[in-house]
Amino acid sequence: MLKIEHIGIAVKSIADSDKLFSLIFNNNSYKKETVESQGVFTSFFQLGESKIELLEATNPESPISKFIEKRGEGIHHIAFEVEDINNEIERLKLAGLQFISDIPSRGADNKMICFLHPKNTNGVLIELCQEIK
Ligand code: ZN
């Protein structure tokens, strides 16, 4: 894995949380994007090499709705950039790890993404992402 690409934070309202994080970072969100297939509305902040992704649910069935229901707002996932997402999926599957879905799908911010199942990863939801070139 190359680096931590971003940290995802589940929020109830991007309208409200954008103001809060803009204040904390002293920097505005550079991009807002809805990914309907993932049930998320996202807002991204760039801080040097690092990014923060705010995630708001777009519908009650969204994984973000379920996360907030169960655990409240907070850190939802850590995303790691990889060079070849299919190779990484194969490598980790061979090692016995499970994915939520082992077929990469299109995520926000021009990335192919997939998630390891948090049951295997000490309760941390890990996203692998690869830039679409
Ligand atoms: Zn993410």
PDB file of C-alpha atoms and ligand atoms in Angstrom:
ATOM      1  CA  MET A   1       0.000   0.000   0.000  1.00  0.00           C
ATOM      2  CA  LEU A   2       1.261   3.434  -0.917  1.00  0.00           C
ATOM      3  CA  LYS A   3      -0.160   5.754   1.745  1.00  0.00           C
ATOM      4  CA  ILE A   4      -3.235   6.779   3.680  1.00  0.00           C
ATOM      5  CA  GLU A   5      -5.275   8.412   0.933  1.00  0.00           C
ATOM      6  CA  HIS A   6      -8.041   9.780   3.140  1.00  0.00           C
ATOM      7  CA  ILE A   7     -10.013   9.305   6.321  1.00  0.00           C
ATOM      8  CA  GLY A   8     -13.793   9.080   5.972  1.00  0.00           C
ATOM      9  CA  ILE A   9     -16.031  10.685   8.598  1.00  0.00           C
ATOM     10  CA  ALA A  10     -19.754   9.887   8.776  1.00  0.00           C
ATOM     11  CA  VAL A  11     -21.858  12.992   9.410  1.00  0.00           C
ATOM     12  CA  LYS A  12     -25.584  13.707   9.594  1.00  0.00           C
ATOM     13  CA  SER A  13     -25.358  16.895   7.576  1.00  0.00           C
ATOM     14  CA  ILE A  14     -22.607  17.984   5.232  1.00  0.00           C
ATOM     15  CA  ALA A  15     -24.101  21.474   5.221  1.00  0.00           C
ATOM     16  CA  ASP A  16     -23.415  21.724   8.975  1.00  0.00           C
ATOM     17  CA  SER A  17     -20.188  19.716   9.105  1.00  0.00           C
ATOM     18  CA  ASP A  18     -18.625  21.556   6.172  1.00  0.00           C
ATOM     19  CA  LYS A  19     -18.757  24.749   8.221  1.00  0.00           C
ATOM     20  CA  LEU A  20     -17.224  23.052  11.240  1.00  0.00           C
ATOM     21  CA  PHE A  21     -14.366  21.379   9.348  1.00  0.00           C
ATOM     22  CA  SER A  22     -13.696  24.489   7.236  1.00  0.00           C
ATOM     23  CA  LEU A  23     -13.210  26.336  10.501  1.00  0.00           C
ATOM     24  CA  ILE A  24     -10.981  23.634  12.023  1.00  0.00           C
ATOM     25  CA  PHE A  25      -8.826  23.242   8.900  1.00  0.00           C
ATOM     26  CA  ASN A  26      -8.946  26.926   7.939  1.00  0.00           C
ATOM     27  CA  ASN A  27      -9.507  25.584   4.428  1.00  0.00           C
ATOM     28  CA  ASN A  28     -12.628  25.006   2.314  1.00  0.00           C
ATOM     29  CA  SER A  29     -13.872  21.751   0.828  1.00  0.00           C
ATOM     30  CA  TYR A  30     -12.509  21.395  -2.728  1.00  0.00           C
ATOM     31  CA  LYS A  31     -15.100  18.991  -4.029  1.00  0.00           C
ATOM     32  CA  LYS A  32     -18.607  17.735  -3.363  1.00  0.00           C
ATOM     33  CA  GLU A  33     -19.837  14.619  -5.080  1.00  0.00           C
ATOM     34  CA  THR A  34     -22.777  12.234  -4.807  1.00  0.00           C
ATOM     35  CA  VAL A  35     -22.103   8.539  -5.440  1.00  0.00           C
ATOM     36  CA  GLU A  36     -25.615   7.144  -5.691  1.00  0.00           C
ATOM     37  CA  SER A  37     -24.420   3.522  -6.010  1.00  0.00           C
ATOM     38  CA  GLN A  38     -22.786   3.855  -2.550  1.00  0.00           C
ATOM     39  CA  GLY A  39     -25.649   5.914  -1.079  1.00  0.00           C
ATOM     40  CA  VAL A  40     -23.341   8.793  -0.154  1.00  0.00           C
ATOM     41  CA  PHE A  41     -22.978  12.528  -0.616  1.00  0.00           C
ATOM     42  CA  THR A  42     -19.338  13.443  -0.017  1.00  0.00           C
ATOM     43  CA  SER A  43     -17.270  16.532   0.639  1.00  0.00           C
ATOM     44  CA  PHE A  44     -13.454  16.483   0.414  1.00  0.00           C
ATOM     45  CA  PHE A  45     -10.837  18.596   2.158  1.00  0.00           C
ATOM     46  CA  GLN A  46      -7.175  18.579   1.145  1.00  0.00           C
ATOM     47  CA  LEU A  47      -4.570  19.067   3.882  1.00  0.00           C
ATOM     48  CA  GLY A  48      -1.103  18.775   2.409  1.00  0.00           C
ATOM     49  CA  GLU A  49      -0.832  15.150   1.224  1.00  0.00           C
ATOM     50  CA  SER A  50      -3.851  14.051   3.241  1.00  0.00           C
ATOM     51  CA  LYS A  51      -7.557  14.238   2.592  1.00  0.00           C
ATOM     52  CA  ILE A  52     -10.631  14.105   4.768  1.00  0.00           C
ATOM     53  CA  GLU A  53     -13.879  12.827   3.263  1.00  0.00           C
ATOM     54  CA  LEU A  54     -17.153  13.784   4.933  1.00  0.00           C
ATOM     55  CA  LEU A  55     -19.942  11.310   4.160  1.00  0.00           C
ATOM     56  CA  GLU A  56     -23.658  11.981   4.428  1.00  0.00           C
ATOM     57  CA  ALA A  57     -26.268   9.311   3.621  1.00  0.00           C
ATOM     58  CA  THR A  58     -28.443   9.907   0.554  1.00  0.00           C
ATOM     59  CA  ASN A  59     -31.120   7.436   1.674  1.00  0.00           C
ATOM     60  CA  PRO A  60     -32.160   5.426   4.764  1.00  0.00           C
ATOM     61  CA  GLU A  61     -30.614   2.206   3.342  1.00  0.00           C
ATOM     62  CA  SER A  62     -27.202   3.818   2.924  1.00  0.00           C
ATOM     63  CA  PRO A  63     -24.335   2.218   4.895  1.00  0.00           C
ATOM     64  CA  ILE A  64     -23.795   5.694   6.365  1.00  0.00           C
ATOM     65  CA  SER A  65     -27.376   5.799   7.738  1.00  0.00           C
ATOM     66  CA  LYS A  66     -26.831   2.410   9.348  1.00  0.00           C
ATOM     67  CA  PHE A  67     -23.449   3.393  10.761  1.00  0.00           C
ATOM     68  CA  ILE A  68     -24.836   6.588  12.346  1.00  0.00           C
ATOM     69  CA  GLU A  69     -27.848   4.715  13.736  1.00  0.00           C
ATOM     70  CA  LYS A  70     -25.585   2.167  15.430  1.00  0.00           C
ATOM     71  CA  ARG A  71     -22.563   4.209  16.421  1.00  0.00           C
ATOM     72  CA  GLY A  72     -23.357   7.865  15.905  1.00  0.00           C
ATOM     73  CA  GLU A  73     -21.311  10.275  13.840  1.00  0.00           C
ATOM     74  CA  GLY A  74     -17.558   9.751  13.694  1.00  0.00           C
ATOM     75  CA  ILE A  75     -14.657   8.131  11.878  1.00  0.00           C
ATOM     76  CA  HIS A  76     -16.120   5.638   9.412  1.00  0.00           C
ATOM     77  CA  HIS A  77     -13.157   4.313   7.429  1.00  0.00           C
ATOM     78  CA  ILE A  78      -9.491   4.717   6.559  1.00  0.00           C
ATOM     79  CA  ALA A  79      -8.629   4.587   2.862  1.00  0.00           C
ATOM     80  CA  PHE A  80      -5.274   3.355   1.588  1.00  0.00           C
ATOM     81  CA  GLU A  81      -4.069   4.076  -1.900  1.00  0.00           C
ATOM     82  CA  VAL A  82      -2.847   1.060  -3.838  1.00  0.00           C
ATOM     83  CA  GLU A  83      -1.158   0.780  -7.205  1.00  0.00           C
ATOM     84  CA  ASP A  84      -3.274  -2.115  -8.481  1.00  0.00           C
ATOM     85  CA  ILE A  85      -6.512  -2.738  -6.631  1.00  0.00           C
ATOM     86  CA  ASN A  86      -7.180  -6.106  -8.286  1.00  0.00           C
ATOM     87  CA  ASN A  87      -3.746  -7.403  -7.295  1.00  0.00           C
ATOM     88  CA  GLU A  88      -4.280  -6.264  -3.702  1.00  0.00           C
ATOM     89  CA  ILE A  89      -7.708  -7.922  -3.543  1.00  0.00           C
ATOM     90  CA  GLU A  90      -6.226 -11.186  -4.810  1.00  0.00           C
ATOM     91  CA  ARG A  91      -3.259 -10.972  -2.436  1.00  0.00           C
ATOM     92  CA  LEU A  92      -5.455 -10.362   0.622  1.00  0.00           C
ATOM     93  CA  LYS A  93      -8.070 -12.948  -0.366  1.00  0.00           C
ATOM     94  CA  LEU A  94      -5.313 -15.550  -0.720  1.00  0.00           C
ATOM     95  CA  ALA A  95      -4.245 -14.619   2.817  1.00  0.00           C
ATOM     96  CA  GLY A  96      -7.780 -15.408   3.986  1.00  0.00           C
ATOM     97  CA  LEU A  97      -9.236 -11.921   4.416  1.00  0.00           C
ATOM     98  CA  GLN A  98     -12.806 -11.156   3.403  1.00  0.00           C
ATOM     99  CA  PHE A  99     -14.077  -8.158   1.501  1.00  0.00           C
ATOM    100  CA  ILE A 100     -17.523  -6.595   1.751  1.00  0.00           C
ATOM    101  CA  SER A 101     -17.460  -6.920  -2.022  1.00  0.00           C
ATOM    102  CA  ASP A 102     -14.349  -8.163  -3.794  1.00  0.00           C
ATOM    103  CA  ILE A 103     -15.295  -6.466  -7.070  1.00  0.00           C
ATOM    104  CA  PRO A 104     -13.988  -2.885  -7.143  1.00  0.00           C
ATOM    105  CA  SER A 105     -16.619  -0.236  -7.767  1.00  0.00           C
ATOM    106  CA  ARG A 106     -16.508   3.402  -8.698  1.00  0.00           C
ATOM    107  CA  GLY A 107     -16.202   5.661  -5.659  1.00  0.00           C
ATOM    108  CA  ALA A 108     -15.955   9.404  -5.172  1.00  0.00           C
ATOM    109  CA  ASP A 109     -12.974  11.516  -6.242  1.00  0.00           C
ATOM    110  CA  ASN A 110     -12.114   9.506  -9.364  1.00  0.00           C
ATOM    111  CA  LYS A 111     -11.275   6.245  -7.580  1.00  0.00           C
ATOM    112  CA  MET A 112     -11.980   2.559  -7.897  1.00  0.00           C
ATOM    113  CA  ILE A 113     -12.656   1.335  -4.365  1.00  0.00           C
ATOM    114  CA  CYS A 114     -13.403  -1.730  -2.279  1.00  0.00           C
ATOM    115  CA  PHE A 115     -13.752  -2.411   1.439  1.00  0.00           C
ATOM    116  CA  LEU A 116     -12.272  -5.136   3.601  1.00  0.00           C
ATOM    117  CA  HIS A 117     -14.804  -6.638   5.998  1.00  0.00           C
ATOM    118  CA  PRO A 118     -14.226  -5.012   9.424  1.00  0.00           C
ATOM    119  CA  LYS A 119     -14.756  -8.390  11.151  1.00  0.00           C
ATOM    120  CA  ASN A 120     -11.278  -9.332   9.890  1.00  0.00           C
ATOM    121  CA  THR A 121      -9.572  -6.045  10.616  1.00  0.00           C
ATOM    122  CA  ASN A 122      -9.971  -5.270  14.308  1.00  0.00           C
ATOM    123  CA  GLY A 123     -13.209  -3.407  13.668  1.00  0.00           C
ATOM    124  CA  VAL A 124     -11.522  -0.890  11.347  1.00  0.00           C
ATOM    125  CA  LEU A 125     -13.272  -0.417   8.038  1.00  0.00           C
ATOM    126  CA  ILE A 126     -10.440  -0.344   5.493  1.00  0.00           C
ATOM    127  CA  GLU A 127     -10.981   1.014   2.000  1.00  0.00           C
ATOM    128  CA  LEU A 128      -8.545   0.238  -0.781  1.00  0.00           C
ATOM    129  CA  CYS A 129      -8.547   2.809  -3.538  1.00  0.00           C
ATOM    130  CA  GLN A 130      -6.858   3.235  -6.866  1.00  0.00           C
ATOM    131  CA  GLU A 131      -6.874   6.416  -8.913  1.00  0.00           C
ATOM    132  CA  ILE A 132      -8.675   6.016 -12.244  1.00  0.00           C
ATOM    133  CA  LYS A 133      -6.229   7.113 -14.942  1.00  0.00           C
TER     134      LYS A 133
HETATM  135 ZN    ZN B   1     -13.507   6.837   1.352  1.00  0.00          ZN
END
